[in-house]
């Protein structure tokens, strides 16, 4: 007969068995968790540190998209609250109000004059000319006077404002010595007071979209417009009028109240670059909504629609200086007017004598 096992020995045996089963259970649960994580595609984050000096690993840093995010010289607009500390603060503030609410002062029902079509300056110069890659005013004032290849002469800053009123607003500019013109110039000077004409800025115009290998397609562009633009600008491109009929919440993109065909936005490259980095509303150059092809195609669709005409006879009298997307001949090359409007632009660019120069 086997000797009888006492109670203490039995307790030890059960205790050892319990520990053994616990370890088996923990290992099984761990293996199951790992299997689930692998099947669901989960990956544990890599460490941000790769050496004893706690230096960030270059592989794990969030890097800007090449060619899109401005570099170290990136410009930031001054805080509007600082206007109060400047001489002529009231004039600067009035200038900013004119940029934001142009139609209220100078539109068809303007309180100061009836000079423009109802659009506001900031419809093209977003956030009163302070937003990156949205025609901001960072280097506007310091660059004047400067040579304009479009007019073929040196222009003053007020003359560039004249052109905006005559082209983008399809109207007439305030007089040179008017309070309104002086206020806008004062605001433009204040916005760009921290820069010089030599400051390397990547964000003051629109970021050009790479050329397509095929022409931009207005038919495909209509699909883009319908799905991503129509909710704000309307099925007929009329925009959304502001309460009281003074200006627009969302501007008209074609028709009698939109920019005429002499405006900068009528050039496909400008329009495509603008919408790529700013539209639909809420998009930014850091987080664009449209693909390159969508940007080109919707630009082609919008600019294929009817709008006011401006006689181009006085533009680019030296035809060799015409931008490659300027849609009115004659040209210094053998490409057609249609190709200059819709592309493809790569071959034109190769032959263009001014392809590496800034053209206004």
PDB file of N, CA, C and O in Angstrom, residues 87-140:
ATOM      1  N   UNK A  87       1.254 104.371 -36.978  1.00  0.00           N
ATOM      2  CA  UNK A  87       0.758 105.672 -37.446  1.00  0.00           C
ATOM      3  C   UNK A  87      -0.208 105.443 -38.616  1.00  0.00           C
ATOM      4  O   UNK A  87       0.024 104.586 -39.459  1.00  0.00           O
ATOM      5  N   UNK A  88      -1.274 106.194 -38.636  1.00  0.00           N
ATOM      6  CA  UNK A  88      -2.263 106.006 -39.702  1.00  0.00           C
ATOM      7  C   UNK A  88      -3.061 104.736 -39.550  1.00  0.00           C
ATOM      8  O   UNK A  88      -3.496 104.142 -40.552  1.00  0.00           O
ATOM      9  N   UNK A  89      -3.273 104.293 -38.303  1.00  0.00           N
ATOM     10  CA  UNK A  89      -3.972 103.032 -38.051  1.00  0.00           C
ATOM     11  C   UNK A  89      -5.362 103.004 -38.668  1.00  0.00           C
ATOM     12  O   UNK A  89      -5.786 101.982 -39.223  1.00  0.00           O
ATOM     13  N   UNK A  90      -6.083 104.114 -38.591  1.00  0.00           N
ATOM     14  CA  UNK A  90      -7.444 104.144 -39.135  1.00  0.00           C
ATOM     15  C   UNK A  90      -7.436 103.924 -40.648  1.00  0.00           C
ATOM     16  O   UNK A  90      -8.313 103.233 -41.188  1.00  0.00           O
ATOM     17  N   UNK A  91      -6.463 104.497 -41.331  1.00  0.00           N
ATOM     18  CA  UNK A  91      -6.377 104.332 -42.777  1.00  0.00           C
ATOM     19  C   UNK A  91      -6.034 102.878 -43.132  1.00  0.00           C
ATOM     20  O   UNK A  91      -6.602 102.316 -44.074  1.00  0.00           O
ATOM     21  N   UNK A  92      -5.145 102.270 -42.362  1.00  0.00           N
ATOM     22  CA  UNK A  92      -4.777 100.871 -42.605  1.00  0.00           C
ATOM     23  C   UNK A  92      -5.985  99.963 -42.396  1.00  0.00           C
ATOM     24  O   UNK A  92      -6.265  99.069 -43.203  1.00  0.00           O
ATOM     25  N   UNK A  93      -6.716 100.207 -41.319  1.00  0.00           N
ATOM     26  CA  UNK A  93      -7.910  99.396 -41.043  1.00  0.00           C
ATOM     27  C   UNK A  93      -8.950  99.565 -42.149  1.00  0.00           C
ATOM     28  O   UNK A  93      -9.597  98.595 -42.558  1.00  0.00           O
ATOM     29  N   UNK A  94      -9.109 100.778 -42.629  1.00  0.00           N
ATOM     30  CA  UNK A  94     -10.062 101.021 -43.712  1.00  0.00           C
ATOM     31  C   UNK A  94      -9.617 100.278 -44.972  1.00  0.00           C
ATOM     32  O   UNK A  94     -10.431  99.677 -45.676  1.00  0.00           O
ATOM     33  N   UNK A  95      -8.321 100.281 -45.224  1.00  0.00           N
ATOM     34  CA  UNK A  95      -7.805  99.550 -46.378  1.00  0.00           C
ATOM     35  C   UNK A  95      -8.102  98.072 -46.285  1.00  0.00           C
ATOM     36  O   UNK A  95      -8.474  97.429 -47.280  1.00  0.00           O
ATOM     37  N   UNK A  96      -7.947  97.510 -45.097  1.00  0.00           N
ATOM     38  CA  UNK A  96      -8.260  96.092 -44.918  1.00  0.00           C
ATOM     39  C   UNK A  96      -9.753  95.842 -45.126  1.00  0.00           C
ATOM     40  O   UNK A  96     -10.151  94.843 -45.752  1.00  0.00           O
ATOM     41  N   UNK A  97     -10.584  96.722 -44.600  1.00  0.00           N
ATOM     42  CA  UNK A  97     -12.027  96.567 -44.806  1.00  0.00           C
ATOM     43  C   UNK A  97     -12.389  96.620 -46.283  1.00  0.00           C
ATOM     44  O   UNK A  97     -13.291  95.912 -46.739  1.00  0.00           O
ATOM     45  N   UNK A  98     -11.696  97.457 -47.029  1.00  0.00           N
ATOM     46  CA  UNK A  98     -11.948  97.534 -48.466  1.00  0.00           C
ATOM     47  C   UNK A  98     -11.574  96.227 -49.163  1.00  0.00           C
ATOM     48  O   UNK A  98     -12.244  95.821 -50.123  1.00  0.00           O
ATOM     49  N   UNK A  99     -10.521  95.580 -48.700  1.00  0.00           N
ATOM     50  CA  UNK A  99     -10.131  94.298 -49.282  1.00  0.00           C
ATOM     51  C   UNK A  99     -11.165  93.216 -48.982  1.00  0.00           C
ATOM     52  O   UNK A  99     -11.498  92.387 -49.831  1.00  0.00           O
ATOM     53  N   UNK A 100     -11.679  93.234 -47.765  1.00  0.00           N
ATOM     54  CA  UNK A 100     -12.612  92.192 -47.326  1.00  0.00           C
ATOM     55  C   UNK A 100     -14.011  92.436 -47.855  1.00  0.00           C
ATOM     56  O   UNK A 100     -14.712  91.507 -48.279  1.00  0.00           O
ATOM     57  N   UNK A 101     -14.452  93.688 -47.833  1.00  0.00           N
ATOM     58  CA  UNK A 101     -15.833  94.036 -48.188  1.00  0.00           C
ATOM     59  C   UNK A 101     -15.877  95.027 -49.352  1.00  0.00           C
ATOM     60  O   UNK A 101     -16.600  96.019 -49.306  1.00  0.00           O
ATOM     61  N   UNK A 102     -15.112  94.749 -50.372  1.00  0.00           N
ATOM     62  CA  UNK A 102     -15.008  95.660 -51.510  1.00  0.00           C
ATOM     63  C   UNK A 102     -16.368  96.034 -52.068  1.00  0.00           C
ATOM     64  O   UNK A 102     -16.639  97.204 -52.365  1.00  0.00           O
ATOM     65  N   UNK A 103     -17.242  95.044 -52.205  1.00  0.00           N
ATOM     66  CA  UNK A 103     -18.547  95.290 -52.813  1.00  0.00           C
ATOM     67  C   UNK A 103     -19.397  96.239 -51.986  1.00  0.00           C
ATOM     68  O   UNK A 103     -20.156  97.042 -52.540  1.00  0.00           O
ATOM     69  N   UNK A 104     -19.284  96.163 -50.675  1.00  0.00           N
ATOM     70  CA  UNK A 104     -20.087  97.041 -49.821  1.00  0.00           C
ATOM     71  C   UNK A 104     -19.737  98.512 -50.037  1.00  0.00           C
ATOM     72  O   UNK A 104     -20.599  99.388 -49.965  1.00  0.00           O
ATOM     73  N   UNK A 105     -18.469  98.775 -50.337  1.00  0.00           N
ATOM     74  CA  UNK A 105     -18.016 100.149 -50.533  1.00  0.00           C
ATOM     75  C   UNK A 105     -18.039 100.569 -52.007  1.00  0.00           C
ATOM     76  O   UNK A 105     -18.402 101.703 -52.326  1.00  0.00           O
ATOM     77  N   UNK A 106     -17.655  99.632 -52.894  1.00  0.00           N
ATOM     78  CA  UNK A 106     -17.402 100.024 -54.289  1.00  0.00           C
ATOM     79  C   UNK A 106     -18.118  99.152 -55.315  1.00  0.00           C
ATOM     80  O   UNK A 106     -17.871  99.280 -56.517  1.00  0.00           O
ATOM     81  N   UNK A 107     -19.005  98.280 -54.852  1.00  0.00           N
ATOM     82  CA  UNK A 107     -19.748  97.413 -55.769  1.00  0.00           C
ATOM     83  C   UNK A 107     -20.949  98.099 -56.383  1.00  0.00           C
ATOM     84  O   UNK A 107     -21.116  99.326 -56.267  1.00  0.00           O
ATOM     85  N   UNK A 108     -21.823  97.334 -57.045  1.00  0.00           N
ATOM     86  CA  UNK A 108     -23.001  97.918 -57.705  1.00  0.00           C
ATOM     87  C   UNK A 108     -23.901  98.718 -56.779  1.00  0.00           C
ATOM     88  O   UNK A 108     -24.597  99.633 -57.215  1.00  0.00           O
ATOM     89  N   UNK A 109     -23.912  98.381 -55.488  1.00  0.00           N
ATOM     90  CA  UNK A 109     -24.681  99.139 -54.496  1.00  0.00           C
ATOM     91  C   UNK A 109     -23.748  99.750 -53.443  1.00  0.00           C
ATOM     92  O   UNK A 109     -24.131  99.943 -52.292  1.00  0.00           O
ATOM     93  N   UNK A 110     -22.548 100.078 -53.854  1.00  0.00           N
ATOM     94  CA  UNK A 110     -21.542 100.564 -52.924  1.00  0.00           C
ATOM     95  C   UNK A 110     -21.891 101.874 -52.256  1.00  0.00           C
ATOM     96  O   UNK A 110     -22.513 102.756 -52.860  1.00  0.00           O
ATOM     97  N   UNK A 111     -21.469 102.008 -51.019  1.00  0.00           N
ATOM     98  CA  UNK A 111     -21.757 103.225 -50.260  1.00  0.00           C
ATOM     99  C   UNK A 111     -20.821 104.374 -50.620  1.00  0.00           C
ATOM    100  O   UNK A 111     -21.122 105.538 -50.345  1.00  0.00           O
ATOM    101  N   UNK A 112     -19.677 104.048 -51.234  1.00  0.00           N
ATOM    102  CA  UNK A 112     -18.703 105.077 -51.605  1.00  0.00           C
ATOM    103  C   UNK A 112     -18.735 105.354 -53.104  1.00  0.00           C
ATOM    104  O   UNK A 112     -18.647 106.496 -53.550  1.00  0.00           O
ATOM    105  N   UNK A 113     -18.854 104.310 -53.875  1.00  0.00           N
ATOM    106  CA  UNK A 113     -18.893 104.439 -55.326  1.00  0.00           C
ATOM    107  C   UNK A 113     -19.361 103.142 -55.956  1.00  0.00           C
ATOM    108  O   UNK A 113     -19.354 102.088 -55.311  1.00  0.00           O
ATOM    109  N   UNK A 114     -19.807 103.221 -57.180  1.00  0.00           N
ATOM    110  CA  UNK A 114     -20.276 102.042 -57.905  1.00  0.00           C
ATOM    111  C   UNK A 114     -19.285 101.750 -59.023  1.00  0.00           C
ATOM    112  O   UNK A 114     -19.496 102.117 -60.172  1.00  0.00           O
ATOM    113  N   UNK A 115     -18.207 101.082 -58.647  1.00  0.00           N
ATOM    114  CA  UNK A 115     -17.082 100.920 -59.557  1.00  0.00           C
ATOM    115  C   UNK A 115     -16.841  99.481 -59.996  1.00  0.00           C
ATOM    116  O   UNK A 115     -16.223  99.257 -61.036  1.00  0.00           O
ATOM    117  N   UNK A 116     -17.296  98.495 -59.223  1.00  0.00           N
ATOM    118  CA  UNK A 116     -16.902  97.109 -59.475  1.00  0.00           C
ATOM    119  C   UNK A 116     -18.123  96.200 -59.611  1.00  0.00           C
ATOM    120  O   UNK A 116     -19.261  96.644 -59.478  1.00  0.00           O
ATOM    121  N   UNK A 117     -17.840  94.911 -59.843  1.00  0.00           N
ATOM    122  CA  UNK A 117     -18.899  93.963 -60.212  1.00  0.00           C
ATOM    123  C   UNK A 117     -19.548  93.242 -59.038  1.00  0.00           C
ATOM    124  O   UNK A 117     -20.379  92.362 -59.247  1.00  0.00           O
ATOM    125  N   UNK A 118     -19.186  93.539 -57.839  1.00  0.00           N
ATOM    126  CA  UNK A 118     -19.788  92.860 -56.696  1.00  0.00           C
ATOM    127  C   UNK A 118     -18.878  91.845 -56.037  1.00  0.00           C
ATOM    128  O   UNK A 118     -19.205  91.309 -54.976  1.00  0.00           O
ATOM    129  N   UNK A 119     -17.724  91.563 -56.646  1.00  0.00           N
ATOM    130  CA  UNK A 119     -16.763  90.671 -56.003  1.00  0.00           C
ATOM    131  C   UNK A 119     -15.914  91.464 -55.016  1.00  0.00           C
ATOM    132  O   UNK A 119     -15.853  92.694 -55.081  1.00  0.00           O
ATOM    133  N   UNK A 120     -15.285  90.756 -54.104  1.00  0.00           N
ATOM    134  CA  UNK A 120     -14.385  91.378 -53.137  1.00  0.00           C
ATOM    135  C   UNK A 120     -12.946  91.027 -53.475  1.00  0.00           C
ATOM    136  O   UNK A 120     -12.670  89.966 -54.037  1.00  0.00           O
ATOM    137  N   UNK A 121     -12.027  91.895 -53.097  1.00  0.00           N
ATOM    138  CA  UNK A 121     -10.611  91.609 -53.344  1.00  0.00           C
ATOM    139  C   UNK A 121     -10.210  90.255 -52.782  1.00  0.00           C
ATOM    140  O   UNK A 121      -9.438  89.511 -53.390  1.00  0.00           O
ATOM    141  N   UNK A 122     -10.748  89.923 -51.612  1.00  0.00           N
ATOM    142  CA  UNK A 122     -10.325  88.686 -50.977  1.00  0.00           C
ATOM    143  C   UNK A 122     -10.968  87.446 -51.589  1.00  0.00           C
ATOM    144  O   UNK A 122     -10.700  86.327 -51.148  1.00  0.00           O
ATOM    145  N   UNK A 123     -11.780  87.599 -52.614  1.00  0.00           N
ATOM    146  CA  UNK A 123     -12.216  86.420 -53.353  1.00  0.00           C
ATOM    147  C   UNK A 123     -11.052  85.758 -54.079  1.00  0.00           C
ATOM    148  O   UNK A 123     -11.043  84.546 -54.303  1.00  0.00           O
ATOM    149  N   UNK A 124     -10.078  86.564 -54.475  1.00  0.00           N
ATOM    150  CA  UNK A 124      -8.874  86.029 -55.125  1.00  0.00           C
ATOM    151  C   UNK A 124      -7.662  86.095 -54.209  1.00  0.00           C
ATOM    152  O   UNK A 124      -6.727  85.302 -54.362  1.00  0.00           O
ATOM    153  N   UNK A 125      -7.649  87.053 -53.277  1.00  0.00           N
ATOM    154  CA  UNK A 125      -6.559  87.210 -52.308  1.00  0.00           C
ATOM    155  C   UNK A 125      -7.129  86.795 -50.949  1.00  0.00           C
ATOM    156  O   UNK A 125      -7.577  87.635 -50.175  1.00  0.00           O
ATOM    157  N   UNK A 126      -7.118  85.491 -50.684  1.00  0.00           N
ATOM    158  CA  UNK A 126      -7.866  84.955 -49.554  1.00  0.00           C
ATOM    159  C   UNK A 126      -7.400  85.508 -48.218  1.00  0.00           C
ATOM    160  O   UNK A 126      -6.229  85.830 -48.029  1.00  0.00           O
ATOM    161  N   UNK A 127      -8.369  85.596 -47.300  1.00  0.00           N
ATOM    162  CA  UNK A 127      -8.110  86.101 -45.941  1.00  0.00           C
ATOM    163  C   UNK A 127      -7.436  87.469 -45.980  1.00  0.00           C
ATOM    164  O   UNK A 127      -6.443  87.731 -45.297  1.00  0.00           O
ATOM    165  N   UNK A 128      -7.994  88.336 -46.804  1.00  0.00           N
ATOM    166  CA  UNK A 128      -7.469  89.703 -46.958  1.00  0.00           C
ATOM    167  C   UNK A 128      -6.009  89.706 -47.389  1.00  0.00           C
ATOM    168  O   UNK A 128      -5.218  90.561 -47.002  1.00  0.00           O
ATOM    169  N   UNK A 129      -5.652  88.712 -48.209  1.00  0.00           N
ATOM    170  CA  UNK A 129      -4.297  88.662 -48.751  1.00  0.00           C
ATOM    171  C   UNK A 129      -3.248  88.147 -47.798  1.00  0.00           C
ATOM    172  O   UNK A 129      -2.081  88.508 -47.911  1.00  0.00           O
ATOM    173  N   UNK A 130      -3.643  87.274 -46.859  1.00  0.00           N
ATOM    174  CA  UNK A 130      -2.685  86.772 -45.868  1.00  0.00           C
ATOM    175  C   UNK A 130      -2.502  85.257 -45.911  1.00  0.00           C
ATOM    176  O   UNK A 130      -1.713  84.713 -45.144  1.00  0.00           O
ATOM    177  N   UNK A 131      -3.197  84.559 -46.793  1.00  0.00           N
ATOM    178  CA  UNK A 131      -3.138  83.099 -46.805  1.00  0.00           C
ATOM    179  C   UNK A 131      -2.059  82.592 -47.761  1.00  0.00           C
ATOM    180  O   UNK A 131      -1.943  83.080 -48.884  1.00  0.00           O
ATOM    181  N   UNK A 132      -1.281  81.594 -47.343  1.00  0.00           N
ATOM    182  CA  UNK A 132      -0.233  81.044 -48.208  1.00  0.00           C
ATOM    183  C   UNK A 132      -0.802  80.457 -49.498  1.00  0.00           C
ATOM    184  O   UNK A 132      -1.869  79.845 -49.496  1.00  0.00           O
ATOM    185  N   UNK A 133      -0.078  80.635 -50.593  1.00  0.00           N
ATOM    186  CA  UNK A 133      -0.432  80.101 -51.905  1.00  0.00           C
ATOM    187  C   UNK A 133      -1.840  80.520 -52.332  1.00  0.00           C
ATOM    188  O   UNK A 133      -2.557  79.770 -52.983  1.00  0.00           O
ATOM    189  N   UNK A 134      -2.237  81.708 -51.935  1.00  0.00           N
ATOM    190  CA  UNK A 134      -3.562  82.217 -52.294  1.00  0.00           C
ATOM    191  C   UNK A 134      -3.460  83.691 -52.665  1.00  0.00           C
ATOM    192  O   UNK A 134      -4.267  84.504 -52.255  1.00  0.00           O
ATOM    193  N   UNK A 135      -2.435  84.015 -53.476  1.00  0.00           N
ATOM    194  CA  UNK A 135      -2.230  85.396 -53.936  1.00  0.00           C
ATOM    195  C   UNK A 135      -2.101  86.372 -52.772  1.00  0.00           C
ATOM    196  O   UNK A 135      -2.740  87.422 -52.754  1.00  0.00           O
ATOM    197  N   UNK A 136      -1.278  86.011 -51.775  1.00  0.00           N
ATOM    198  CA  UNK A 136      -1.198  86.918 -50.629  1.00  0.00           C
ATOM    199  C   UNK A 136      -0.329  88.137 -50.947  1.00  0.00           C
ATOM    200  O   UNK A 136       0.348  88.202 -51.969  1.00  0.00           O
ATOM    201  N   UNK A 137      -0.366  89.095 -50.044  1.00  0.00           N
ATOM    202  CA  UNK A 137       0.253  90.406 -50.274  1.00  0.00           C
ATOM    203  C   UNK A 137       1.631  90.555 -49.625  1.00  0.00           C
ATOM    204  O   UNK A 137       2.109  91.672 -49.447  1.00  0.00           O
ATOM    205  N   UNK A 138       2.262  89.464 -49.274  1.00  0.00           N
ATOM    206  CA  UNK A 138       3.512  89.545 -48.515  1.00  0.00           C
ATOM    207  C   UNK A 138       4.565  90.418 -49.180  1.00  0.00           C
ATOM    208  O   UNK A 138       5.215  91.229 -48.524  1.00  0.00           O
ATOM    209  N   UNK A 139       4.773  90.247 -50.476  1.00  0.00           N
ATOM    210  CA  UNK A 139       5.826  91.002 -51.162  1.00  0.00           C
ATOM    211  C   UNK A 139       5.251  91.976 -52.195  1.00  0.00           C
ATOM    212  O   UNK A 139       5.971  92.448 -53.063  1.00  0.00           O
ATOM    213  N   UNK A 140       3.975  92.269 -52.088  1.00  0.00           N
ATOM    214  CA  UNK A 140       3.375  93.153 -53.090  1.00  0.00           C
ATOM    215  C   UNK A 140       4.004  94.542 -53.059  1.00  0.00           C
ATOM    216  O   UNK A 140       4.567  95.014 -54.044  1.00  0.00           O
TER     217      UNK A 140
END
